[in-house]
Coordinates of N, CA and C in Angstrom, one line a residue:
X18 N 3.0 -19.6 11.9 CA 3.2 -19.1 10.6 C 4.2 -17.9 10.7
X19 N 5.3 -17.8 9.9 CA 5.8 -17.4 9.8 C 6.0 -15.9 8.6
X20 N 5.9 -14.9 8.6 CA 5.9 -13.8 7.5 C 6.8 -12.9 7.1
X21 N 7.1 -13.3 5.5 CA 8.6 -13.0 4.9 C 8.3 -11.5 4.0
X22 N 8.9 -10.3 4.8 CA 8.3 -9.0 4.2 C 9.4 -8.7 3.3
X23 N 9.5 -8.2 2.5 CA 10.3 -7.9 1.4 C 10.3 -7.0 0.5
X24 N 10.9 -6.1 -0.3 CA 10.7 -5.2 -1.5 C 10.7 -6.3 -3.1
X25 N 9.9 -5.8 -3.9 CA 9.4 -6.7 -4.5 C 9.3 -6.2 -5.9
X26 N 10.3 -6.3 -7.2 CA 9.9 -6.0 -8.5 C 9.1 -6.9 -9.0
X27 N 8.2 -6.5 -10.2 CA 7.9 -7.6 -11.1 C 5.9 -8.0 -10.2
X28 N 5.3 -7.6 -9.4 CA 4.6 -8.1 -8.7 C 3.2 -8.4 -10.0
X29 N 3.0 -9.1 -9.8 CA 1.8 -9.2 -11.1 C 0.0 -8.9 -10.6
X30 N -0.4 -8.4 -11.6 CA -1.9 -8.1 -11.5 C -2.5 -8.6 -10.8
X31 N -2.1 -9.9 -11.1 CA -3.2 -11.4 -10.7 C -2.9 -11.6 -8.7
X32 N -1.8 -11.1 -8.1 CA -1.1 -11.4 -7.1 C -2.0 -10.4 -6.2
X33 N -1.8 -9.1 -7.3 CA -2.1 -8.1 -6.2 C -4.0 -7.9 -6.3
X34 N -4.7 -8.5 -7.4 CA -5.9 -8.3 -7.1 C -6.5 -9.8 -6.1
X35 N -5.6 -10.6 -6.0 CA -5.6 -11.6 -5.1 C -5.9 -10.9 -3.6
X36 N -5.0 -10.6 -3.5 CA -4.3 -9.8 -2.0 C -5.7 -8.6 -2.1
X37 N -5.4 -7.9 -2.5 CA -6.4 -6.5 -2.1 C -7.8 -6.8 -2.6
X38 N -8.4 -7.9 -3.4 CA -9.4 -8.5 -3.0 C -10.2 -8.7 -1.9
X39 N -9.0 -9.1 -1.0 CA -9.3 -10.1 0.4 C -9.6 -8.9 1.1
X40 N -9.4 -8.0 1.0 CA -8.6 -6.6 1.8 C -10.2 -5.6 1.8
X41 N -10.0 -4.7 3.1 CA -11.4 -3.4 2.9 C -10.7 -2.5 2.0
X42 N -9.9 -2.8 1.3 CA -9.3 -2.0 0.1 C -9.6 -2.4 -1.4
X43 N -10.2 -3.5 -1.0 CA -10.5 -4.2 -2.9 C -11.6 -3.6 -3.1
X44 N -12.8 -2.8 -2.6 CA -14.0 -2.1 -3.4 C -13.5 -1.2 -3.8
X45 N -12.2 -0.2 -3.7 CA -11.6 1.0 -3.9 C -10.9 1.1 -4.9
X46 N -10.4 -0.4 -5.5 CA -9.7 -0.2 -6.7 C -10.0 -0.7 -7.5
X47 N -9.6 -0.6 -8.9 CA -10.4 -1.1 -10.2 C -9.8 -2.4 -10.3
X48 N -10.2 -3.7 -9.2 CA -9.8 -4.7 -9.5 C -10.2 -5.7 -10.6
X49 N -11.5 -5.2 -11.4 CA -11.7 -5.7 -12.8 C -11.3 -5.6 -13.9
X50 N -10.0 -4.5 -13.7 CA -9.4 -4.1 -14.8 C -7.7 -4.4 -14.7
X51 N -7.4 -5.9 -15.1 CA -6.0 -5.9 -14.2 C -4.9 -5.6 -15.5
X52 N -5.9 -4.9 -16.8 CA -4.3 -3.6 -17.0 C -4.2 -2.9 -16.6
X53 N -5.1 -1.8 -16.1 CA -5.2 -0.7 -15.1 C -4.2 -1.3 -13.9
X54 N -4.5 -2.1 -13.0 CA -3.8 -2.8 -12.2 C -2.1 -2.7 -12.2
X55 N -2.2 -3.6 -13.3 CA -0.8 -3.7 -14.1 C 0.3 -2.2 -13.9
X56 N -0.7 -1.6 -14.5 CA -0.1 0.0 -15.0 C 0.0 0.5 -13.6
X57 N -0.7 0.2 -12.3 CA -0.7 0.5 -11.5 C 0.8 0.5 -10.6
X58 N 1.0 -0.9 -11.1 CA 2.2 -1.4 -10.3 C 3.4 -1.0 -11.4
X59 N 3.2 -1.1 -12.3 CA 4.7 -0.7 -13.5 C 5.3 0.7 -13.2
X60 N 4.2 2.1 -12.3 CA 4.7 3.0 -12.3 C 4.9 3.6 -10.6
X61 N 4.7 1.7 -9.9 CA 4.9 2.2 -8.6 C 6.4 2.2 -8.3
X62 N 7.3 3.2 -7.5 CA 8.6 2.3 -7.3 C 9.0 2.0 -6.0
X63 N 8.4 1.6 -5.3 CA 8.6 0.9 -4.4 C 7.4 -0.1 -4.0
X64 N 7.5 -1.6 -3.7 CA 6.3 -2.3 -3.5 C 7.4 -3.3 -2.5
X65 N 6.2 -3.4 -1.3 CA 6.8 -4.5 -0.1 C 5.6 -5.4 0.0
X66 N 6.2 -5.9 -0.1 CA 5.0 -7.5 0.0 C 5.5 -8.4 1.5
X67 N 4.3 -9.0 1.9 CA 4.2 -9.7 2.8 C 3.8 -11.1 2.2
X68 N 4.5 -12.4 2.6 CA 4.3 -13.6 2.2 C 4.1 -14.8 3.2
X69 N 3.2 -15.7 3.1 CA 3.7 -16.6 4.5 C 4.6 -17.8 3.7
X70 N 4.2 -18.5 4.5 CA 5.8 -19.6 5.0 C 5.6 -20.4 3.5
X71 N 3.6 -20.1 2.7 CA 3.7 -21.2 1.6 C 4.4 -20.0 0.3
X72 N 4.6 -18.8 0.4 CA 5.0 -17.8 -0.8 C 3.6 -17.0 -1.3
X73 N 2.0 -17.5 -0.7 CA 1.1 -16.2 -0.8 C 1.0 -15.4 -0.4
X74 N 1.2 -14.5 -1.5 CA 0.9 -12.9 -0.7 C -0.4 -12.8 0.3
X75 N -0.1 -11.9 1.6 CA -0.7 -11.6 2.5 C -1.0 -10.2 2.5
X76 N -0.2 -9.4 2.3 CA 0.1 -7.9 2.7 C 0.7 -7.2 1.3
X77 N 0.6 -6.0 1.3 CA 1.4 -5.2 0.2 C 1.2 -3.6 0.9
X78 N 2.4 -3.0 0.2 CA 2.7 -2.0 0.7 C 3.0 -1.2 -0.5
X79 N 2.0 -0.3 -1.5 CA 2.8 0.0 -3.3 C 2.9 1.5 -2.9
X80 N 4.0 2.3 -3.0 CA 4.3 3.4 -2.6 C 5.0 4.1 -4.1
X81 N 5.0 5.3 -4.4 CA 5.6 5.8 -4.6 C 6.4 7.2 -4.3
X82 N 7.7 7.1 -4.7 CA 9.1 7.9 -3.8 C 9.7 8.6 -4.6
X83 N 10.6 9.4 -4.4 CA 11.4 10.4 -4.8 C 12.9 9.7 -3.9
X84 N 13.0 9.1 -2.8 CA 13.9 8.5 -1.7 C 14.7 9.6 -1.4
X85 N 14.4 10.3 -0.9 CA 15.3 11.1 -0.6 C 13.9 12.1 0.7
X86 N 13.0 12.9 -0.1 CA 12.3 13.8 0.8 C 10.3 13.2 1.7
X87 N 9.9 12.0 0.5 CA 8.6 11.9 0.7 C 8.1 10.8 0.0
X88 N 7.9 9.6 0.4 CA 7.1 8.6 0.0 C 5.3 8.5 0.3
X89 N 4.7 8.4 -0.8 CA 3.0 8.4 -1.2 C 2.5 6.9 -1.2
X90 N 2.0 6.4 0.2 CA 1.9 5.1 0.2 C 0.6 5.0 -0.5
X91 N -0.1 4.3 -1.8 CA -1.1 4.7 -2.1 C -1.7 3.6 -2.2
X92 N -1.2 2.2 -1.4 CA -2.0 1.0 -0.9 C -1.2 0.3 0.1
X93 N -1.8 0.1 1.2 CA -1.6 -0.6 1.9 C -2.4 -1.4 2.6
X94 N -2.6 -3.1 1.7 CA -3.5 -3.7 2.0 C -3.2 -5.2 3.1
X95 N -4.1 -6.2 3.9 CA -4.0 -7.2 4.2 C -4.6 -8.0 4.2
X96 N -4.6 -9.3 3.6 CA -5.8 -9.9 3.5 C -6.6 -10.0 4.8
X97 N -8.0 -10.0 4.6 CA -8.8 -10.3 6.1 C -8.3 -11.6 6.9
X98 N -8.1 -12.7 6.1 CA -7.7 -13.6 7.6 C -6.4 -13.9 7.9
X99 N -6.1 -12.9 7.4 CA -4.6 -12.3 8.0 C -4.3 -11.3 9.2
X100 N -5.2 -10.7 8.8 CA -5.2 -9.4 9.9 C -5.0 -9.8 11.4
X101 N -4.5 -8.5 12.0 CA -4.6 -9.0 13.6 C -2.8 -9.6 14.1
X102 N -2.3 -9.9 12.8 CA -1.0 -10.8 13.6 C -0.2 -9.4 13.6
X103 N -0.2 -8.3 12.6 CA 1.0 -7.3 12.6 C 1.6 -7.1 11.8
X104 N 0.8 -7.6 10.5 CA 1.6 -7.6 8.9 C 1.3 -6.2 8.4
X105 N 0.3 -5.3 9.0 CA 0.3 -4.3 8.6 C 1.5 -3.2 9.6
X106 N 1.6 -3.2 10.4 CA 3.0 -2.5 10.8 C 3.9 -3.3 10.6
X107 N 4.2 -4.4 10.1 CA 5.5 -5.0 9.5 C 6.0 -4.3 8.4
X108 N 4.5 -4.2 7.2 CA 5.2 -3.6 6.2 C 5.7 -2.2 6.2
X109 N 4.9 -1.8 7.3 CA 5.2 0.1 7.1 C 6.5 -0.3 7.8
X110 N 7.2 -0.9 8.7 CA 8.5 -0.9 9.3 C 9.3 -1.0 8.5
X111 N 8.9 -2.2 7.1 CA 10.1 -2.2 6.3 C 9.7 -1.4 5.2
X112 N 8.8 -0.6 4.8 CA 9.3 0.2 3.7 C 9.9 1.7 4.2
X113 N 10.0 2.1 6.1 CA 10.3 3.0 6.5 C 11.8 2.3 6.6
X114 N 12.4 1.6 7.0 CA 13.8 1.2 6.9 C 14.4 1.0 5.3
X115 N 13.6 0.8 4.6 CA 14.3 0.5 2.9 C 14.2 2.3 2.3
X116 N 13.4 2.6 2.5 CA 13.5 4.6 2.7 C 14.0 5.4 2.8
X117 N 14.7 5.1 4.3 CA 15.7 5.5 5.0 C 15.2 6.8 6.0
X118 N 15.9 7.2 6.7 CA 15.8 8.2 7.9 C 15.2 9.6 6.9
X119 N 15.8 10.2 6.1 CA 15.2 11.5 5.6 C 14.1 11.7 5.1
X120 N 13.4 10.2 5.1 CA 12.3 10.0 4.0 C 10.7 10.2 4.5
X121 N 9.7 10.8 4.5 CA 8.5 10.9 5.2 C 7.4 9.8 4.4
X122 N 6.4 9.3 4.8 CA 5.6 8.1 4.4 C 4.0 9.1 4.7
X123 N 3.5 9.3 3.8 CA 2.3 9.9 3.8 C 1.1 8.7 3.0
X124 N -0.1 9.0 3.6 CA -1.2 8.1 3.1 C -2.6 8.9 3.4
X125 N -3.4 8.5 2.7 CA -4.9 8.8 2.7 C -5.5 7.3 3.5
X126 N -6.2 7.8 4.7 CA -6.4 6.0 5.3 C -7.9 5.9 4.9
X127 N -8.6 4.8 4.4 CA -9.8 4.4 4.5 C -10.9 4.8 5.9
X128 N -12.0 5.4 5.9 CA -12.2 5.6 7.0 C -12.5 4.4 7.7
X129 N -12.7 4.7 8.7 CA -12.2 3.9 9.8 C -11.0 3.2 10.7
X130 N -10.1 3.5 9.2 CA -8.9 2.8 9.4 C -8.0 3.7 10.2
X131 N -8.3 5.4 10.4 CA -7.5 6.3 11.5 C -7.0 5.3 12.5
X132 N -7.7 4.9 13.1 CA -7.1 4.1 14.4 C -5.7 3.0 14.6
X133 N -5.9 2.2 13.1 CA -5.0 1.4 12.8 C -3.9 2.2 12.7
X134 N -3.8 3.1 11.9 CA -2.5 4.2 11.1 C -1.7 4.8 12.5
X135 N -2.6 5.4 13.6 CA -2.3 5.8 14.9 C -1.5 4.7 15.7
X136 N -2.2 3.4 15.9 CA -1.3 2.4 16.4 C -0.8 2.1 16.1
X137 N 0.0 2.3 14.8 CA 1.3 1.9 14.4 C 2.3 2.5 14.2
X138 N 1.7 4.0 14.9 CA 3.0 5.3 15.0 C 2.7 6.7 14.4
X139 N 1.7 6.3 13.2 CA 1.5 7.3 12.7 C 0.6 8.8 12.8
X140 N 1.2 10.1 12.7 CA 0.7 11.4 12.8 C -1.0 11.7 12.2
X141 N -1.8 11.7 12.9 CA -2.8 12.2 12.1 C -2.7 13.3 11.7
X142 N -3.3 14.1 10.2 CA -3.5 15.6 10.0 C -4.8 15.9 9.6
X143 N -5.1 17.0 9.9 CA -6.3 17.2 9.1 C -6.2 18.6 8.1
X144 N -5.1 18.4 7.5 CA -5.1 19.4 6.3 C -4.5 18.4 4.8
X145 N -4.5 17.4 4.8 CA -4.9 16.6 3.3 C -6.0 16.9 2.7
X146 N -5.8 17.0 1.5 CA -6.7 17.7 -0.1 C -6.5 16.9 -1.0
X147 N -7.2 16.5 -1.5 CA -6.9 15.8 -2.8 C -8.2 16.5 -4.1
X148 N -7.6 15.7 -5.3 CA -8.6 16.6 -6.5 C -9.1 14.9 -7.1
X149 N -10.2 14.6 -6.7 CA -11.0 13.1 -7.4 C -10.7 13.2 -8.9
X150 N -10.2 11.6 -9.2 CA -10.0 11.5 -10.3 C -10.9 11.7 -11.4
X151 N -12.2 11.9 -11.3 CA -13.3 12.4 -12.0 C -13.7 13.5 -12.0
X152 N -13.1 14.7 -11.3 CA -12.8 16.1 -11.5 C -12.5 16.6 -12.6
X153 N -13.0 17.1 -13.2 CA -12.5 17.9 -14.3 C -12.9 19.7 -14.4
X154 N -11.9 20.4 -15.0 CA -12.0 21.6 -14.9 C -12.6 22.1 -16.3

């Protein structure tokens, strides 16, 4: 089988709760709400998808960029019986090549997933913060 990675407008709700369904990423996201979803992808601007040889999505990569200083990869999923071949450093390869050299690729990994993020090149830190979306002041 063969895997066709690509940058991708237009990706639809239904595609991506397909995909990140499959994924240790689908309890994380409001996949029962695919206008939420929707709205997810309408304000991402960069999305790489992974497809096999039939055109189902496998993989996705939904980032958003500035392209120039810092890309916020804020899903990066693969379906489970997909995993294992390398569609998850395929897609970080190609959205670090469609980015370009000045550009940095930052993520929050699922725990356990450090290890994956490491084998595919990436810096671990331990000074990431974030404010939960159910924070309120």
């Amino acid at each position: 089988m063969s895997i066709i990675c690509a940058q991708e407008t237009g990706l639809t709700a239904e595609e991506y709760v397909a995909c990140v369904g499959q994924s240790a990423l689908g309890p994380t996201r409001p996949l029962g709400n695919t206008e939420r979803v929707q709205a997810m992808l309408d304000n991402s601007n960069l999305v790489v998808t992974a497809r096999d040889d039939s055109g189902r999505l496998v993989g996705l990569f939904r980032g958003m960029t500035d392209w120039n200083w810092i890309c916020y990869c804020a899903d990066m999923a693969v379906v489970e019986n997909s995993q294992g071949q390398g569609i998850g450093r395929i897609l970080m390869d190609k959205a670090t090549e469609i980015l370009g050299p000045g550009c940095t690729i930052v993520l929050l990994a699922l725990p356990g997933a450090e290890g994956f993020y490491k084998a595919i090149g990436l810096t671990q830190t331990s000074a990431a913060f974030y404010r939960d979306r159910t924070h309120r002041t």
